[in-house]
Amino acid sequence: MWLDVTETARGLLISLVEQECADRKGDGMSNSRRLLVATLKFAARPLPAGMRNWARQIVETRMMSRFPDRAILLQALFPALRQTSALSKNAKVLWIGCRPYTVLYYSLIEQDGAESWSIDIDPDMQPFGRPGRHITGDMLELHHLFPTTYFDAVLCNGVLGYGVDTPTDQLKAFEALATVTKPDGWLLVGWDTDQTADPLKSGLAERWFQHAPLPGLAARSVVDGCTHVYDTYRRLHEGLTR
């Protein structure tokens, strides 16, 4: 949509410049004005679909990375996770919930040699998953999709309240997360206060996880300027696994 608006604006600007040039025909169009019109016409050409999608991904990624919740994720949480075994060499890490702007996260996860996987229930999000290691599926069914205690870390951001909404489903989600997370493994959950109840107060995770801080951070990071909250947990040795 933003590309359509940009092209419309460019078209109007071209029209204005051409009109100005027409009004001055008596004096003749200068070479600089001809160059301006030609440049604007070139810039306003419709882009091929593939290039439009690529440009949209770049813009969305850059815009999202400036949002307060994404800035904390990139500038604080990923570096803190890197100080643990969560993102260490040969660690297996699952990212849940894919969008164009999450594509850059896989290289960050794998920076020190970890192996990242991704999952999203929407088949249309497959292009934005980890190439070669993406699964289209329901996070409530993780125990059917991955081996038990497979991951050293699971990162689940923006899923509670955005598809996994009811207390019953959220409890199932934490159980599924516990099933695929190794004992002492890390779980990061990002959620919004205006979309879902506090999962910590609801006790959804306490059977399988302990609320635990990352190095240099509290176990809960409340993001200033928006409704987003991050909680970090460690997988207990006790609790149900399938």
PDB file of C-alpha atoms in Angstrom:
ATOM      1  CA  MET A   1       0.000   0.000   0.000  1.00  0.00           C
ATOM      2  CA  TRP A   2       2.783   2.416   0.877  1.00  0.00           C
ATOM      3  CA  LEU A   3       4.310   1.821  -2.571  1.00  0.00           C
ATOM      4  CA  ASP A   4       1.002   2.738  -4.256  1.00  0.00           C
ATOM      5  CA  VAL A   5       0.857   5.957  -2.251  1.00  0.00           C
ATOM      6  CA  THR A   6       4.482   6.774  -3.126  1.00  0.00           C
ATOM      7  CA  GLU A   7       3.897   6.182  -6.829  1.00  0.00           C
ATOM      8  CA  THR A   8       0.766   8.340  -6.740  1.00  0.00           C
ATOM      9  CA  ALA A   9       2.715  11.164  -5.104  1.00  0.00           C
ATOM     10  CA  ARG A  10       5.460  10.847  -7.690  1.00  0.00           C
ATOM     11  CA  GLY A  11       2.885  10.957 -10.473  1.00  0.00           C
ATOM     12  CA  LEU A  12       1.388  14.170  -9.105  1.00  0.00           C
ATOM     13  CA  LEU A  13       4.831  15.727  -8.810  1.00  0.00           C
ATOM     14  CA  ILE A  14       5.626  14.830 -12.421  1.00  0.00           C
ATOM     15  CA  SER A  15       2.350  16.405 -13.547  1.00  0.00           C
ATOM     16  CA  LEU A  16       3.139  19.613 -11.669  1.00  0.00           C
ATOM     17  CA  VAL A  17       6.622  19.870 -13.143  1.00  0.00           C
ATOM     18  CA  GLU A  18       5.356  19.168 -16.660  1.00  0.00           C
ATOM     19  CA  GLN A  19       2.642  21.783 -16.230  1.00  0.00           C
ATOM     20  CA  GLU A  20       5.191  24.327 -15.083  1.00  0.00           C
ATOM     21  CA  CYS A  21       7.319  23.519 -18.104  1.00  0.00           C
ATOM     22  CA  ALA A  22       4.298  23.865 -20.424  1.00  0.00           C
ATOM     23  CA  ASP A  23       3.489  27.262 -18.928  1.00  0.00           C
ATOM     24  CA  ARG A  24       6.990  28.386 -19.810  1.00  0.00           C
ATOM     25  CA  LYS A  25       7.040  27.071 -23.360  1.00  0.00           C
ATOM     26  CA  GLY A  26       7.587  30.559 -24.633  1.00  0.00           C
ATOM     27  CA  ASP A  27      10.964  30.550 -22.931  1.00  0.00           C
ATOM     28  CA  GLY A  28      11.661  26.901 -23.813  1.00  0.00           C
ATOM     29  CA  MET A  29      12.233  24.033 -21.377  1.00  0.00           C
ATOM     30  CA  SER A  30      15.672  24.126 -19.819  1.00  0.00           C
ATOM     31  CA  ASN A  31      17.922  21.062 -19.877  1.00  0.00           C
ATOM     32  CA  SER A  32      17.740  20.855 -16.081  1.00  0.00           C
ATOM     33  CA  ARG A  33      13.933  20.705 -16.176  1.00  0.00           C
ATOM     34  CA  ARG A  34      14.022  18.029 -18.882  1.00  0.00           C
ATOM     35  CA  LEU A  35      16.410  16.013 -16.740  1.00  0.00           C
ATOM     36  CA  LEU A  36      14.138  16.432 -13.688  1.00  0.00           C
ATOM     37  CA  VAL A  37      11.069  15.231 -15.587  1.00  0.00           C
ATOM     38  CA  ALA A  38      12.953  12.261 -17.027  1.00  0.00           C
ATOM     39  CA  THR A  39      14.309  11.315 -13.590  1.00  0.00           C
ATOM     40  CA  LEU A  40      10.896  11.504 -11.957  1.00  0.00           C
ATOM     41  CA  LYS A  41       9.307   9.423 -14.715  1.00  0.00           C
ATOM     42  CA  PHE A  42      12.011   6.799 -14.282  1.00  0.00           C
ATOM     43  CA  ALA A  43      11.505   6.740 -10.477  1.00  0.00           C
ATOM     44  CA  ALA A  44       7.738   6.400 -10.856  1.00  0.00           C
ATOM     45  CA  ARG A  45       7.838   3.332 -13.107  1.00  0.00           C
ATOM     46  CA  PRO A  46       5.898   0.359 -11.681  1.00  0.00           C
ATOM     47  CA  LEU A  47       8.260  -2.071 -10.005  1.00  0.00           C
ATOM     48  CA  PRO A  48       8.188  -5.813 -10.787  1.00  0.00           C
ATOM     49  CA  ALA A  49       6.262  -7.811  -8.185  1.00  0.00           C
ATOM     50  CA  GLY A  50       9.406  -9.486  -6.841  1.00  0.00           C
ATOM     51  CA  MET A  51      11.170  -6.168  -6.399  1.00  0.00           C
ATOM     52  CA  ARG A  52       8.095  -4.613  -4.742  1.00  0.00           C
ATOM     53  CA  ASN A  53       7.992  -7.458  -2.228  1.00  0.00           C
ATOM     54  CA  TRP A  54      11.717  -7.137  -1.582  1.00  0.00           C
ATOM     55  CA  ALA A  55      11.430  -3.376  -1.086  1.00  0.00           C
ATOM     56  CA  ARG A  56       8.440  -3.825   1.222  1.00  0.00           C
ATOM     57  CA  GLN A  57      10.382  -6.319   3.350  1.00  0.00           C
ATOM     58  CA  ILE A  58      13.336  -3.934   3.643  1.00  0.00           C
ATOM     59  CA  VAL A  59      11.149  -1.013   4.684  1.00  0.00           C
ATOM     60  CA  GLU A  60       9.074  -3.064   7.141  1.00  0.00           C
ATOM     61  CA  THR A  61      12.202  -4.537   8.710  1.00  0.00           C
ATOM     62  CA  ARG A  62      13.812  -1.141   9.175  1.00  0.00           C
ATOM     63  CA  MET A  63      10.614   0.397  10.506  1.00  0.00           C
ATOM     64  CA  MET A  64       9.940  -2.456  12.939  1.00  0.00           C
ATOM     65  CA  SER A  65      13.517  -2.483  14.216  1.00  0.00           C
ATOM     66  CA  ARG A  66      12.950   1.090  15.423  1.00  0.00           C
ATOM     67  CA  PHE A  67       9.838   0.222  17.435  1.00  0.00           C
ATOM     68  CA  PRO A  68      10.582   0.194  21.190  1.00  0.00           C
ATOM     69  CA  ASP A  69       9.759  -3.504  21.655  1.00  0.00           C
ATOM     70  CA  ARG A  70      11.899  -4.576  18.692  1.00  0.00           C
ATOM     71  CA  ALA A  71      14.721  -2.279  19.765  1.00  0.00           C
ATOM     72  CA  ILE A  72      14.850  -3.971  23.187  1.00  0.00           C
ATOM     73  CA  LEU A  73      14.769  -7.378  21.544  1.00  0.00           C
ATOM     74  CA  LEU A  74      17.678  -6.537  19.251  1.00  0.00           C
ATOM     75  CA  GLN A  75      19.747  -4.363  21.583  1.00  0.00           C
ATOM     76  CA  ALA A  76      19.212  -6.019  24.975  1.00  0.00           C
ATOM     77  CA  LEU A  77      17.592  -9.452  24.841  1.00  0.00           C
ATOM     78  CA  PHE A  78      19.587 -11.012  22.003  1.00  0.00           C
ATOM     79  CA  PRO A  79      22.925  -9.868  23.508  1.00  0.00           C
ATOM     80  CA  ALA A  80      21.846 -11.185  26.935  1.00  0.00           C
ATOM     81  CA  LEU A  81      20.808 -14.534  25.452  1.00  0.00           C
ATOM     82  CA  ARG A  82      24.197 -14.695  23.785  1.00  0.00           C
ATOM     83  CA  GLN A  83      25.818 -14.608  27.237  1.00  0.00           C
ATOM     84  CA  THR A  84      24.065 -17.872  28.098  1.00  0.00           C
ATOM     85  CA  SER A  85      24.127 -21.287  26.456  1.00  0.00           C
ATOM     86  CA  ALA A  86      20.884 -20.422  24.629  1.00  0.00           C
ATOM     87  CA  LEU A  87      22.601 -19.155  21.473  1.00  0.00           C
ATOM     88  CA  SER A  88      25.926 -20.947  21.849  1.00  0.00           C
ATOM     89  CA  LYS A  89      27.565 -23.114  19.215  1.00  0.00           C
ATOM     90  CA  ASN A  90      25.401 -26.099  18.234  1.00  0.00           C
ATOM     91  CA  ALA A  91      22.484 -24.892  20.396  1.00  0.00           C
ATOM     92  CA  LYS A  92      19.093 -25.460  18.797  1.00  0.00           C
ATOM     93  CA  VAL A  93      16.740 -22.480  18.891  1.00  0.00           C
ATOM     94  CA  LEU A  94      13.102 -22.206  17.820  1.00  0.00           C
ATOM     95  CA  TRP A  95      11.580 -18.905  16.701  1.00  0.00           C
ATOM     96  CA  ILE A  96       7.757 -18.874  16.798  1.00  0.00           C
ATOM     97  CA  GLY A  97       5.799 -16.422  14.641  1.00  0.00           C
ATOM     98  CA  CYS A  98       7.205 -15.240  11.301  1.00  0.00           C
ATOM     99  CA  ARG A  99       6.796 -11.955   9.484  1.00  0.00           C
ATOM    100  CA  PRO A 100       8.931 -10.127   6.887  1.00  0.00           C
ATOM    101  CA  TYR A 101      10.726  -8.215   9.649  1.00  0.00           C
ATOM    102  CA  THR A 102      11.704 -11.399  11.539  1.00  0.00           C
ATOM    103  CA  VAL A 103      13.917 -12.619   8.691  1.00  0.00           C
ATOM    104  CA  LEU A 104      16.962 -10.833  10.096  1.00  0.00           C
ATOM    105  CA  TYR A 105      16.622 -12.625  13.463  1.00  0.00           C
ATOM    106  CA  TYR A 106      17.865 -15.974  12.189  1.00  0.00           C
ATOM    107  CA  SER A 107      21.346 -14.661  11.414  1.00  0.00           C
ATOM    108  CA  LEU A 108      21.465 -13.043  14.855  1.00  0.00           C
ATOM    109  CA  ILE A 109      20.475 -16.324  16.489  1.00  0.00           C
ATOM    110  CA  GLU A 110      23.114 -18.192  14.483  1.00  0.00           C
ATOM    111  CA  GLN A 111      25.881 -15.645  15.002  1.00  0.00           C
ATOM    112  CA  ASP A 112      27.862 -17.915  17.346  1.00  0.00           C
ATOM    113  CA  GLY A 113      27.002 -21.177  15.635  1.00  0.00           C
ATOM    114  CA  ALA A 114      23.523 -21.965  16.948  1.00  0.00           C
ATOM    115  CA  GLU A 115      20.986 -23.730  14.719  1.00  0.00           C
ATOM    116  CA  SER A 116      17.739 -21.827  14.302  1.00  0.00           C
ATOM    117  CA  TRP A 117      14.333 -23.174  13.355  1.00  0.00           C
ATOM    118  CA  SER A 118      11.075 -21.322  12.765  1.00  0.00           C
ATOM    119  CA  ILE A 119       7.380 -22.135  12.856  1.00  0.00           C
ATOM    120  CA  ASP A 120       4.205 -20.287  11.913  1.00  0.00           C
ATOM    121  CA  ILE A 121       0.657 -21.539  11.522  1.00  0.00           C
ATOM    122  CA  ASP A 122       0.069 -19.395   8.416  1.00  0.00           C
ATOM    123  CA  PRO A 123       1.346 -21.015   5.182  1.00  0.00           C
ATOM    124  CA  ASP A 124       1.767 -17.550   3.653  1.00  0.00           C
ATOM    125  CA  MET A 125       4.518 -16.823   6.197  1.00  0.00           C
ATOM    126  CA  GLN A 126       6.710 -19.661   4.940  1.00  0.00           C
ATOM    127  CA  PRO A 127       8.917 -17.290   2.862  1.00  0.00           C
ATOM    128  CA  PHE A 128       9.798 -15.441   6.063  1.00  0.00           C
ATOM    129  CA  GLY A 129      10.803 -18.530   8.011  1.00  0.00           C
ATOM    130  CA  ARG A 130      14.307 -19.895   8.403  1.00  0.00           C
ATOM    131  CA  PRO A 131      15.243 -21.258   4.952  1.00  0.00           C
ATOM    132  CA  GLY A 132      15.526 -25.024   5.090  1.00  0.00           C
ATOM    133  CA  ARG A 133      14.402 -25.225   8.704  1.00  0.00           C
ATOM    134  CA  HIS A 134      10.865 -23.823   8.736  1.00  0.00           C
ATOM    135  CA  ILE A 135       7.686 -25.688   9.613  1.00  0.00           C
ATOM    136  CA  THR A 136       4.143 -24.578   8.900  1.00  0.00           C
ATOM    137  CA  GLY A 137       2.231 -25.718  11.949  1.00  0.00           C
ATOM    138  CA  ASP A 138       0.400 -24.927  15.158  1.00  0.00           C
ATOM    139  CA  MET A 139       2.544 -24.183  18.212  1.00  0.00           C
ATOM    140  CA  LEU A 140      -0.009 -26.086  20.309  1.00  0.00           C
ATOM    141  CA  GLU A 141       1.149 -29.183  18.419  1.00  0.00           C
ATOM    142  CA  LEU A 142       4.886 -28.713  18.936  1.00  0.00           C
ATOM    143  CA  HIS A 143       5.115 -32.114  20.620  1.00  0.00           C
ATOM    144  CA  HIS A 144       4.000 -33.690  17.330  1.00  0.00           C
ATOM    145  CA  LEU A 145       6.387 -31.625  15.227  1.00  0.00           C
ATOM    146  CA  PHE A 146       9.690 -31.849  17.110  1.00  0.00           C
ATOM    147  CA  PRO A 147      11.403 -34.414  19.353  1.00  0.00           C
ATOM    148  CA  THR A 148      11.000 -34.077  23.122  1.00  0.00           C
ATOM    149  CA  THR A 149      13.433 -31.634  24.798  1.00  0.00           C
ATOM    150  CA  TYR A 150      14.908 -30.741  21.416  1.00  0.00           C
ATOM    151  CA  PHE A 151      15.587 -27.018  21.861  1.00  0.00           C
ATOM    152  CA  ASP A 152      18.049 -25.146  24.051  1.00  0.00           C
ATOM    153  CA  ALA A 153      15.918 -22.012  23.673  1.00  0.00           C
ATOM    154  CA  VAL A 154      12.476 -21.124  22.383  1.00  0.00           C
ATOM    155  CA  LEU A 155      11.631 -17.540  21.431  1.00  0.00           C
ATOM    156  CA  CYS A 156       7.901 -16.809  21.221  1.00  0.00           C
ATOM    157  CA  ASN A 157       7.076 -13.174  20.562  1.00  0.00           C
ATOM    158  CA  GLY A 158       3.674 -11.723  19.720  1.00  0.00           C
ATOM    159  CA  VAL A 159       1.732 -14.980  19.639  1.00  0.00           C
ATOM    160  CA  LEU A 160      -0.203 -14.877  22.931  1.00  0.00           C
ATOM    161  CA  GLY A 161      -3.204 -12.672  22.230  1.00  0.00           C
ATOM    162  CA  TYR A 162      -2.618 -12.868  18.484  1.00  0.00           C
ATOM    163  CA  GLY A 163      -3.982 -16.315  17.688  1.00  0.00           C
ATOM    164  CA  VAL A 164      -3.324 -18.146  20.933  1.00  0.00           C
ATOM    165  CA  ASP A 165      -5.927 -16.230  22.891  1.00  0.00           C
ATOM    166  CA  THR A 166      -7.941 -18.230  25.411  1.00  0.00           C
ATOM    167  CA  PRO A 167      -6.556 -19.324  28.796  1.00  0.00           C
ATOM    168  CA  THR A 168      -7.093 -22.938  27.748  1.00  0.00           C
ATOM    169  CA  ASP A 169      -5.060 -22.541  24.565  1.00  0.00           C
ATOM    170  CA  GLN A 170      -2.380 -20.541  26.351  1.00  0.00           C
ATOM    171  CA  LEU A 171      -1.996 -23.295  28.948  1.00  0.00           C
ATOM    172  CA  LYS A 172      -1.679 -25.807  26.092  1.00  0.00           C
ATOM    173  CA  ALA A 173       0.907 -23.533  24.515  1.00  0.00           C
ATOM    174  CA  PHE A 174       3.116 -23.510  27.617  1.00  0.00           C
ATOM    175  CA  GLU A 175       2.776 -27.273  27.923  1.00  0.00           C
ATOM    176  CA  ALA A 176       3.815 -27.664  24.286  1.00  0.00           C
ATOM    177  CA  LEU A 177       6.721 -25.271  24.807  1.00  0.00           C
ATOM    178  CA  ALA A 178       7.828 -27.265  27.836  1.00  0.00           C
ATOM    179  CA  THR A 179       7.724 -30.500  25.876  1.00  0.00           C
ATOM    180  CA  VAL A 180      10.284 -29.333  23.302  1.00  0.00           C
ATOM    181  CA  THR A 181      12.532 -27.303  25.656  1.00  0.00           C
ATOM    182  CA  LYS A 182      15.510 -28.963  27.331  1.00  0.00           C
ATOM    183  CA  PRO A 183      15.790 -28.895  31.141  1.00  0.00           C
ATOM    184  CA  ASP A 184      17.422 -25.562  32.092  1.00  0.00           C
ATOM    185  CA  GLY A 185      16.680 -24.321  28.575  1.00  0.00           C
ATOM    186  CA  TRP A 186      15.501 -20.755  28.023  1.00  0.00           C
ATOM    187  CA  LEU A 187      12.059 -19.506  27.024  1.00  0.00           C
ATOM    188  CA  LEU A 188      11.385 -15.941  25.909  1.00  0.00           C
ATOM    189  CA  VAL A 189       7.741 -14.851  25.722  1.00  0.00           C
ATOM    190  CA  GLY A 190       6.702 -11.448  24.386  1.00  0.00           C
ATOM    191  CA  TRP A 191       3.119 -10.311  24.890  1.00  0.00           C
ATOM    192  CA  ASP A 192       0.973  -7.146  25.002  1.00  0.00           C
ATOM    193  CA  THR A 193      -0.952  -5.966  28.035  1.00  0.00           C
ATOM    194  CA  ASP A 194      -3.868  -4.810  25.870  1.00  0.00           C
ATOM    195  CA  GLN A 195      -4.198  -8.156  24.081  1.00  0.00           C
ATOM    196  CA  THR A 196      -3.990 -10.803  26.797  1.00  0.00           C
ATOM    197  CA  ALA A 197      -3.947 -11.310  30.548  1.00  0.00           C
ATOM    198  CA  ASP A 198      -0.610 -11.479  32.333  1.00  0.00           C
ATOM    199  CA  PRO A 199       0.592 -15.077  31.806  1.00  0.00           C
ATOM    200  CA  LEU A 200       2.780 -14.872  34.905  1.00  0.00           C
ATOM    201  CA  LYS A 201      -0.097 -13.848  37.182  1.00  0.00           C
ATOM    202  CA  SER A 202      -2.257 -16.518  35.576  1.00  0.00           C
ATOM    203  CA  GLY A 203       0.326 -19.131  36.537  1.00  0.00           C
ATOM    204  CA  LEU A 204       0.292 -20.599  33.038  1.00  0.00           C
ATOM    205  CA  ALA A 205       3.971 -21.509  33.009  1.00  0.00           C
ATOM    206  CA  GLU A 206       4.704 -22.376  36.635  1.00  0.00           C
ATOM    207  CA  ARG A 207       4.258 -26.124  36.242  1.00  0.00           C
ATOM    208  CA  TRP A 208       7.090 -26.336  33.721  1.00  0.00           C
ATOM    209  CA  PHE A 209       9.103 -23.091  33.909  1.00  0.00           C
ATOM    210  CA  GLN A 210      10.683 -20.789  36.467  1.00  0.00           C
ATOM    211  CA  HIS A 211      10.623 -17.040  35.840  1.00  0.00           C
ATOM    212  CA  ALA A 212      14.331 -16.270  35.550  1.00  0.00           C
ATOM    213  CA  PRO A 213      16.484 -13.283  34.555  1.00  0.00           C
ATOM    214  CA  LEU A 214      18.964 -13.169  31.719  1.00  0.00           C
ATOM    215  CA  PRO A 215      22.438 -11.785  32.535  1.00  0.00           C
ATOM    216  CA  GLY A 216      22.174  -8.072  33.240  1.00  0.00           C
ATOM    217  CA  LEU A 217      18.392  -7.999  32.894  1.00  0.00           C
ATOM    218  CA  ALA A 218      15.333  -8.593  35.042  1.00  0.00           C
ATOM    219  CA  ALA A 219      13.143 -11.613  34.370  1.00  0.00           C
ATOM    220  CA  ARG A 220      10.529  -9.168  33.093  1.00  0.00           C
ATOM    221  CA  SER A 221      11.250  -6.285  30.715  1.00  0.00           C
ATOM    222  CA  VAL A 222       8.400  -3.786  30.416  1.00  0.00           C
ATOM    223  CA  VAL A 223       8.849  -1.742  27.257  1.00  0.00           C
ATOM    224  CA  ASP A 224       8.406   2.016  27.645  1.00  0.00           C
ATOM    225  CA  GLY A 225       6.289   3.669  24.983  1.00  0.00           C
ATOM    226  CA  CYS A 226       4.110   0.663  24.161  1.00  0.00           C
ATOM    227  CA  THR A 227       2.149  -2.185  25.757  1.00  0.00           C
ATOM    228  CA  HIS A 228       4.756  -4.874  25.116  1.00  0.00           C
ATOM    229  CA  VAL A 229       6.297  -7.014  27.859  1.00  0.00           C
ATOM    230  CA  TYR A 230       9.038  -9.646  27.678  1.00  0.00           C
ATOM    231  CA  ASP A 231       9.305 -12.493  30.193  1.00  0.00           C
ATOM    232  CA  THR A 232      12.169 -14.965  30.374  1.00  0.00           C
ATOM    233  CA  TYR A 233      11.946 -18.425  31.912  1.00  0.00           C
ATOM    234  CA  ARG A 234      14.106 -21.491  32.557  1.00  0.00           C
ATOM    235  CA  ARG A 235      12.749 -24.961  31.971  1.00  0.00           C
ATOM    236  CA  LEU A 236      12.363 -26.942  35.186  1.00  0.00           C
ATOM    237  CA  HIS A 237      13.637 -30.505  35.454  1.00  0.00           C
ATOM    238  CA  GLU A 238      10.279 -31.480  36.917  1.00  0.00           C
ATOM    239  CA  GLY A 239       6.990 -31.253  35.070  1.00  0.00           C
ATOM    240  CA  LEU A 240       5.185 -33.094  32.368  1.00  0.00           C
ATOM    241  CA  THR A 241       6.875 -34.101  29.147  1.00  0.00           C
ATOM    242  CA  ARG A 242       5.444 -36.364  26.512  1.00  0.00           C
TER     243      ARG A 242
END
